[in-house]
Coordinates of C-alpha atoms and ligand atoms in Angstrom, one line a residue:
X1299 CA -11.6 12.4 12.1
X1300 CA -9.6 15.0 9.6
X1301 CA -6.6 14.0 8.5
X1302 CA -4.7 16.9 6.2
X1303 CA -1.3 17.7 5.0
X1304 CA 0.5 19.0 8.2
X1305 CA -0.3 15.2 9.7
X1306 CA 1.5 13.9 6.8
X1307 CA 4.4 16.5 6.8
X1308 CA 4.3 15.4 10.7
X1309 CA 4.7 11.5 10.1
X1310 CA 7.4 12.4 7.3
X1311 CA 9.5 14.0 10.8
X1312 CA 9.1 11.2 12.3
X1313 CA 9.9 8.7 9.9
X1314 CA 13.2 10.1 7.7
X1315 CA 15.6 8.8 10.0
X1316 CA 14.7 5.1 9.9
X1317 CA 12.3 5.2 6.4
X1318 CA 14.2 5.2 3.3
X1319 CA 13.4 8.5 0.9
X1320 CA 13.4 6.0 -2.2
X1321 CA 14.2 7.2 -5.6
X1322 CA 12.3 8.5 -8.7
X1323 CA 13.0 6.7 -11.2
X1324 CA 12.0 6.7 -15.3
X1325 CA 12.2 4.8 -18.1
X1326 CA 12.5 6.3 -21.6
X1327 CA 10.7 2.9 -22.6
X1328 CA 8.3 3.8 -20.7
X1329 CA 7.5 7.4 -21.7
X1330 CA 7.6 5.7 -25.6
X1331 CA 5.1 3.4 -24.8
X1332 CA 3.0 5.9 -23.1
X1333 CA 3.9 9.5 -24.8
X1334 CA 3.6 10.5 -21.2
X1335 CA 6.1 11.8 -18.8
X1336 CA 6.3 8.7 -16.2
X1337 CA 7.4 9.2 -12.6
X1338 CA 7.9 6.4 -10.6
X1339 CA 8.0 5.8 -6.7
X1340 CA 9.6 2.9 -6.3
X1341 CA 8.6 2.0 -3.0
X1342 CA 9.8 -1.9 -3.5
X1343 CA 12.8 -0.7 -2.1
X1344 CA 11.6 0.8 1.0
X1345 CA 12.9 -1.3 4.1
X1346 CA 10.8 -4.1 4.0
X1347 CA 9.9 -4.2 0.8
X1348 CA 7.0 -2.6 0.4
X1349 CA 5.7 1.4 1.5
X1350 CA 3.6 0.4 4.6
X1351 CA 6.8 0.7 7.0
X1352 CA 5.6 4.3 6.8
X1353 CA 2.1 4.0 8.2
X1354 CA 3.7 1.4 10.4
X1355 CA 6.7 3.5 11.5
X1356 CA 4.5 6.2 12.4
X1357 CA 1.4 4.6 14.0
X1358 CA 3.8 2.7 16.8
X1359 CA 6.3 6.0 17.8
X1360 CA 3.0 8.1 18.9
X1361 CA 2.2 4.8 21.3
X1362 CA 2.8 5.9 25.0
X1363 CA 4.9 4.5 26.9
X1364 CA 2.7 1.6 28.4
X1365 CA 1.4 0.7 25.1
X1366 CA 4.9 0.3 23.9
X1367 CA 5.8 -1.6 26.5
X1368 CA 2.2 -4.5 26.4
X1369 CA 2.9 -4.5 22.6
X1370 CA 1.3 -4.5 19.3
X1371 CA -0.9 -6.7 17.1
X1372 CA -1.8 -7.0 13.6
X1373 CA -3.7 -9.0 11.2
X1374 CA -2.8 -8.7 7.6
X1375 CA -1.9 -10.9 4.5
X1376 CA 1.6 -9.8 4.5
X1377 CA 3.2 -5.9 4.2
X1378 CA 1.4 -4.6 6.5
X1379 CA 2.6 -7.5 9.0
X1380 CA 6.0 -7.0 8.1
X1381 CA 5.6 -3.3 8.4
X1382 CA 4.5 -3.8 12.5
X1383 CA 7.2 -6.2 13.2
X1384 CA 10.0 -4.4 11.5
X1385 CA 8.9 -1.0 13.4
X1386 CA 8.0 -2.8 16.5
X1387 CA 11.9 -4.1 16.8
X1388 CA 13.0 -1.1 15.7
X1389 CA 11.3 0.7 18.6
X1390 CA 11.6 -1.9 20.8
X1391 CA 7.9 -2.9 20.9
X1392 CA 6.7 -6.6 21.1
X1393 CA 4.4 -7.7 18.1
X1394 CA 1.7 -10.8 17.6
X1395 CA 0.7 -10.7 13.5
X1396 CA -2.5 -12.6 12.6
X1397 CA -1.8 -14.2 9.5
X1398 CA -4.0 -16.2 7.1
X1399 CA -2.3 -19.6 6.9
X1400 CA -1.9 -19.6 3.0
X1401 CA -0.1 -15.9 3.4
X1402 CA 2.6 -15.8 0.8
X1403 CA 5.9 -18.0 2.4
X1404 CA 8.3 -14.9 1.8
X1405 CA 5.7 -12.9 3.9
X1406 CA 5.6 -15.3 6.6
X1407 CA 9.2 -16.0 7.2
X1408 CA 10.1 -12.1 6.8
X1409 CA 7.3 -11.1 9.3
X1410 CA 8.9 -14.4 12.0
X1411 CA 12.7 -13.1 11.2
X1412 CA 11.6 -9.8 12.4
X1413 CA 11.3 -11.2 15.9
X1414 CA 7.5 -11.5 15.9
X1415 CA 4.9 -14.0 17.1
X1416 CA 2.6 -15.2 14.3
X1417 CA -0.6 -16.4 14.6
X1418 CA -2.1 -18.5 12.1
X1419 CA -6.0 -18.4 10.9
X1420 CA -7.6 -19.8 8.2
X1421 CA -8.8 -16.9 5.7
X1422 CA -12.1 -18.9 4.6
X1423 CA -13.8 -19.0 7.7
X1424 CA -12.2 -17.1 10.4
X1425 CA -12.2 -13.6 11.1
X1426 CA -9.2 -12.2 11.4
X1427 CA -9.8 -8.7 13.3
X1428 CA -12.1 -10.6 15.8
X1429 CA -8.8 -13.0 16.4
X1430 CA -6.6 -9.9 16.6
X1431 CA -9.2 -8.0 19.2
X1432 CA -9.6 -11.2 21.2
X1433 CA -5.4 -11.5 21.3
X1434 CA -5.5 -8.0 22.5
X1435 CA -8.3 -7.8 24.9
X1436 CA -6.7 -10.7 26.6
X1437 CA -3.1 -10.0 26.4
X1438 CA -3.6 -5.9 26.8
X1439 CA -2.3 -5.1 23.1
X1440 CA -2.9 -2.0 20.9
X1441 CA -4.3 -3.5 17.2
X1442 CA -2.3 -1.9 15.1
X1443 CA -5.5 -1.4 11.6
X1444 CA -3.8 -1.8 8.1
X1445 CA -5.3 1.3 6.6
X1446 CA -7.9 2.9 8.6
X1447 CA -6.3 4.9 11.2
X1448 CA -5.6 8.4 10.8
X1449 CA -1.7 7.5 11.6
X1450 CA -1.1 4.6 9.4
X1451 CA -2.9 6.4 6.4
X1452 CA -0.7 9.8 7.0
X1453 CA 2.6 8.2 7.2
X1454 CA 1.2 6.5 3.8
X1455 CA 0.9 9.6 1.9
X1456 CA 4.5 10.5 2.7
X1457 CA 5.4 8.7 -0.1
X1458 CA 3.4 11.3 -2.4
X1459 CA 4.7 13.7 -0.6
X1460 CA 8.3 12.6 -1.3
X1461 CA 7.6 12.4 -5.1
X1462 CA 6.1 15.6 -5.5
X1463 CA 8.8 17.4 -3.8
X1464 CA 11.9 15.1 -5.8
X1465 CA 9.6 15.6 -9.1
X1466 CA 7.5 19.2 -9.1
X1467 CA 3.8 19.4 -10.1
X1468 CA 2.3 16.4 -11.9
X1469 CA -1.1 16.2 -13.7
X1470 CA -1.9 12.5 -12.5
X1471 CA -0.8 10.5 -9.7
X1472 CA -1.6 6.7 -10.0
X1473 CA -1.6 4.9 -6.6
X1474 CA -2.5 1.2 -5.7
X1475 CA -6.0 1.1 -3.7
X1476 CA -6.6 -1.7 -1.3
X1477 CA -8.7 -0.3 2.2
X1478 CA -7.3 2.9 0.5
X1479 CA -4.4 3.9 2.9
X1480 CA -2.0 4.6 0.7
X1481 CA -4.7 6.2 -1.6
X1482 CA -6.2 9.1 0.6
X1483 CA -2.7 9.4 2.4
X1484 CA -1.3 10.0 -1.0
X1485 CA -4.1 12.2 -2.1
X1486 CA -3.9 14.3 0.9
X1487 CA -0.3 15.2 -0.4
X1488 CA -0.9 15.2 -3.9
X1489 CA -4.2 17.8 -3.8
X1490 CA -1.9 20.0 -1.4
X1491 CA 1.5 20.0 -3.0
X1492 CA -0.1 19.8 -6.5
X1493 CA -3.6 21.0 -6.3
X1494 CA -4.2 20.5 -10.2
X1495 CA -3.4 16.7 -10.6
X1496 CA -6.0 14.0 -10.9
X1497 CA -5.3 11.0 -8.2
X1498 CA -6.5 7.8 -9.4
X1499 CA -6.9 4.9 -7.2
X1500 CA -6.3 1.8 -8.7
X1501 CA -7.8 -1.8 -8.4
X1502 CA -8.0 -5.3 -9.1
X1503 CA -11.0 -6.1 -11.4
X1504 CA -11.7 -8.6 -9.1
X1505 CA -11.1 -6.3 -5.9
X1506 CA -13.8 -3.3 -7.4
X1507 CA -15.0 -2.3 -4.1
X1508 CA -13.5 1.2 -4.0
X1509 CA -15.0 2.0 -7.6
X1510 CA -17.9 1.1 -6.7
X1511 CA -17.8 3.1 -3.5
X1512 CA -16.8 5.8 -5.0
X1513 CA -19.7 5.4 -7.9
X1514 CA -21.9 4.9 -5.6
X1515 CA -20.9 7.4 -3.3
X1516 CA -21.7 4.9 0.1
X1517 CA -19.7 2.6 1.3
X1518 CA -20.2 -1.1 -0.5
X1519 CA -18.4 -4.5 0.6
X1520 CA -18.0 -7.3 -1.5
X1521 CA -17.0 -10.8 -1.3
X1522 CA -13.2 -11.9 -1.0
X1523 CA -11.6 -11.0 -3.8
X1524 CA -9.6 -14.0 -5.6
X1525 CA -6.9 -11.9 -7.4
X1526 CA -2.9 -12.0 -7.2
X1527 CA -3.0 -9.0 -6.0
X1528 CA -2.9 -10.1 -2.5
X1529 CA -2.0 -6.7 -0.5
X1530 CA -5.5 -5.8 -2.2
X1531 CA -7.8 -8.2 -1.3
X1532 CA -9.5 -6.1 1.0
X1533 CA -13.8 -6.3 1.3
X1534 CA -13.9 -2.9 1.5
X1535 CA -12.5 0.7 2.2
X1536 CA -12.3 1.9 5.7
X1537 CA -14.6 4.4 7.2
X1538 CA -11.8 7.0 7.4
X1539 CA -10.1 6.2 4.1
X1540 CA -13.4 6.3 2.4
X1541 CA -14.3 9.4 3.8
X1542 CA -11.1 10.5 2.5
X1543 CA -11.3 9.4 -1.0
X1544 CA -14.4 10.9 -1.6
X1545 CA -12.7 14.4 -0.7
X1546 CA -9.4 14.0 -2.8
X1547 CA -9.2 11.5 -4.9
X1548 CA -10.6 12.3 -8.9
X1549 CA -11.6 8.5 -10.2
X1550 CA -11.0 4.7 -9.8
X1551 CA -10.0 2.4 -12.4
X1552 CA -9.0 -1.5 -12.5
X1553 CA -6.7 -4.0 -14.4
X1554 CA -6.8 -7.8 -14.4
X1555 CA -4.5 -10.3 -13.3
X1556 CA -3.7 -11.3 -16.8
X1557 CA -3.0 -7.6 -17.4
X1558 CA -0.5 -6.7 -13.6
X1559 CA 1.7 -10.1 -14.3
X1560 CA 2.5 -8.9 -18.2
X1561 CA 3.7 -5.6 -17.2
X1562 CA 5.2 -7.1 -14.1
X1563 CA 7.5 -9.1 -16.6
X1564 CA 7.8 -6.0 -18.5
X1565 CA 9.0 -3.6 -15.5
X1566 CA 11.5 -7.2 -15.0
X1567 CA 13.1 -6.6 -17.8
X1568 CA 13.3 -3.4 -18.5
X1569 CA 13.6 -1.8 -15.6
X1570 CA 15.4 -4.0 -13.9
X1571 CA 13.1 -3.6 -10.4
X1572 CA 11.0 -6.4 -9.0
X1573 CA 7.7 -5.4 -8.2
X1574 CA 5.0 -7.6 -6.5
X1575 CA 1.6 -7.9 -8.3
X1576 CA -0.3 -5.8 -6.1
X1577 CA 2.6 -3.1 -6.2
X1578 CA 2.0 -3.2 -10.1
X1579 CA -1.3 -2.4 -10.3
X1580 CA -0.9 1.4 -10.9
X1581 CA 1.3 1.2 -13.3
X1582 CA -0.5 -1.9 -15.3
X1583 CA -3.3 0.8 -15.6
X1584 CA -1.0 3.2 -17.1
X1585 CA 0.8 1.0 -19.6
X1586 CA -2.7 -0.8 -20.6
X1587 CA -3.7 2.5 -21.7
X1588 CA -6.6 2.4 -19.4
X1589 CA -5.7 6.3 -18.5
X1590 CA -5.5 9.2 -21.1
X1591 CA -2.1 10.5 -20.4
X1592 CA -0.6 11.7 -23.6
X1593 CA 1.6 14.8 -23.3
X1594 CA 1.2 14.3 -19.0
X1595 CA 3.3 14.3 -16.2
X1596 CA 2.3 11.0 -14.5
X1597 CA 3.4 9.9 -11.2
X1598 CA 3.3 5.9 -10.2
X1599 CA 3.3 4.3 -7.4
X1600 CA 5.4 1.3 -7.6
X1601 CA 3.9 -0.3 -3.8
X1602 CA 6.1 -2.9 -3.0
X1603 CA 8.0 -5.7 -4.2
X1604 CA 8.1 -8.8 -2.1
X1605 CA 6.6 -11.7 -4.4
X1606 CA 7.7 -15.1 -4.4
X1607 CA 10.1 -15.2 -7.1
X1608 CA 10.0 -19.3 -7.7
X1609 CA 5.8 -18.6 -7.7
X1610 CA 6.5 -15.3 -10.4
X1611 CA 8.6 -17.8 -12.6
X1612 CA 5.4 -20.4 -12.5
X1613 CA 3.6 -17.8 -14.4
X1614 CA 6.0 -16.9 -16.8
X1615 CA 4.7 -18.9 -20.3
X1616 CA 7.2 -18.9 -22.9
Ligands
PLP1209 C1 -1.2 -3.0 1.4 C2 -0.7 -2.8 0.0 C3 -1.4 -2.1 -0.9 C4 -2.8 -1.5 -0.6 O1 -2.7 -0.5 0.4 P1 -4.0 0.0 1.1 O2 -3.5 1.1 2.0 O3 -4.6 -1.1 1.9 O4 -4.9 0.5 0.1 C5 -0.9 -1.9 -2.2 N1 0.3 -2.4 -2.5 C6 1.0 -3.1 -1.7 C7 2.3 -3.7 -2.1 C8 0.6 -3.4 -0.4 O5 1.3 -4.1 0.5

C-alpha cells in the first residue's frame, strides 16, 4: 500500500486538536559542538511522553463505529501502549495492551492509569502478536500494529511535517528508527516539504536491522536486540515501513548505549529536557559526530521522554 504526503497532511487534521504541535527548540551549545545549525523536535513533550500518540491518535478515529465500540489491542514495550490507551480514552474506545512483564515500571503504570487492561507475557519466550491476535480473535478486537500500518506510520510523520513548516528547508533530518514508523512517516514529509534533505534513520548498534535492510536492500531480522534503547528493540522493519524507507530515506547509521546515555546527561543538563534513551538516539548520532553536518541545517528528532528517572540516576558514574 502507498502512503504519501496528503495521508500525512490528513492525519495532521485529525490530530491538532487533541496532539500537541511541540516546539522547536535549539541550543547554541549545541550548534558549537557541532558547527551545524540544530533543530530539535522535542517530541518528549507530546501528551504521553513520547510522539506515537500521533500514529495512535490517528489509527483509532478512522475505526468505524463497531470497531470503536469491541475495542482495541496492542502489544508493545511501552509508547506505543501508552499511545492506544491514551487515544482509546480519549475517543472513548476500550483497550487490552500486551506487555512484556519486565516493560519499564513508568510504562506500565502510565499505560494502567490510562484506563486500560494489561496483559502480561514474558518477552523471552512468548510471542507477543500471536497473544494480541488470539485476545482479538476471541474478544472481536481491532490490533492496533506499532509501526506497520499505513495510519500509524502517517500520523508519525506529522511530526516532520510540523518541523519543516515551524523551521523552513533543512539539509538533514535525523529520526529514531525502530520498525521504522516514525522513519518513513517522517521521510514522507521531509522529501515532500524539503525535497533536498538527506533523512537518516537512526539505530542502536545492537538493533542494526534497518542498516542492514537497507544495505542489503531485502528485508533481514535479527535476534532481540539487548540495548537501552527499548522503544527500538524491534527484529525487524515492517513490510510497509521498509518498503517506505527504501523509497525516501538517504542512509542508516547507529550509536551505542555507552554513546545515547552520555548525551542523554548532556541534553539533562544543558537543555534542560529529559529524553528517554531510545528518544536520544538521533541526536547521540549527531553530537558523536557520526554525521558530516558542518555548515548544515539539521533537524532532530527528540522521540520521547518517558525513562525511569531513579534507573537514569543508576547510570550516572561520577
Ligand atoms: C517507538 C519509539 C521509537 C521507534 O519508532 P518506530 O516507529 O518503531 O521506528 C523511537 N523512539 C521512541 C521514544 C519510541 O517510543
Amino acid at each position: 500500500m502507498e502512503v504519501d504526503f496528503d495521508d500525512v497532511a490528513r492525519a495532521h487534521e485529525r490530530i491538532k486538536g487533541e496532539a500537541h504541535r511541540t516546539p522547536v527548540l535549539t541550543s547554541a551549545t549545541v550548534d558549537a559542538l557541532t558547527g551545524a545549525t540544530v533543530f530539535f523536535k522535542p517530541e518528549n513533550l507530546q501528551r504521553m511522553g513520547a510522539f506515537k500518540f500521533r500514529g495512535a491518535y490517528n489509527a483509532l478515529s478512522q475505526l468505524s463505529p463497531e470497531q470503536k465500540r469491541m475495542g482495541v489491542v496492542a502489544f508493545s514495550s511501552g509508547n506505543h501502549a501508552q499511545a492506544v490507551a491514551l487515544s482509546g480514552k480519549l475517543l472513548g474506545v476500550p483497550a487490552t495492551i500486551v506487555m512484556p512483564t519486565d516493560a519499564p515500571q513508568v510504562k506500565l503504570a502510565a499505560t494502567r492509569g490510562y484506563g486500560a487492561e494489561v496483559v502480561s507475557y514474558d518477552a523471552s519466550n512468548e510471542d507477543r502478536q500471536k497473544i494480541a491476535e488470539k485476545l482479538a480473535a476471541e474478544r472481536g478486537l481491532t490490533v492496533i500494529p506499532p509501526f506497520d500500518h499505513p495510519h500509524i506510520l502517517a500520523g508519525q510523520g506529522t511530526a516532520a511535517k510540523e518541523l519543516i513548516e515551524d523551521t523552513g528547508p533543512l539539509d538533514i533530518l535525523l529520526v529514531p528508527c525502530g520498525g521504522g514508523g516514525l522513519l518513513s512517516g517522517c521521510a514522507i514529509a521531509a522529501k515532500h516539504l524539503s525535497p533536498g534533505c538527506r533523512v537518516i534513520g537512526v539505530e542502536p548498534a545492537a538493533g542494526d536491522d534497518g542498516l542492514r535492510s537497507f544495505r542489503a536492500g531485502k528485508l533481514v531480522s535479527i535476534g532481540l536486540p539487548d540495548t537501552i534503547a527499548d522503544g527500538a528493540r524491534t527484529m525487524s522493519l515492517g513490510k510497509l515501513t521498509f518498503a517506505l524507507i527504501r523509497k525516501h530515506v538517504d542512509d542508516f547509521v547507529t550509536v551505542t548505549d555507552a554513546e545515547i546515555l552520555k548525551w542523554m546527561f548532556f541534553l539533562w543538563e544543558r537543555m534542560k529536557i529529559v529524553v528517554e534513551p531510545t528518544g536520544m538516539l538521533a541526536a547521540s548520532a549527531l553530537l558523536e559526530g557520526k554525521i558530516s553536518a558542518k555548515g548544515k541545517r539539521v533537524g532532530v528528532v527528540l522521540s520521547g521522554g518517558n525513562v525511569d528517572l531513579k534507573w537514569a540516576a543508576s547510570r550516572l558514574r561520577a
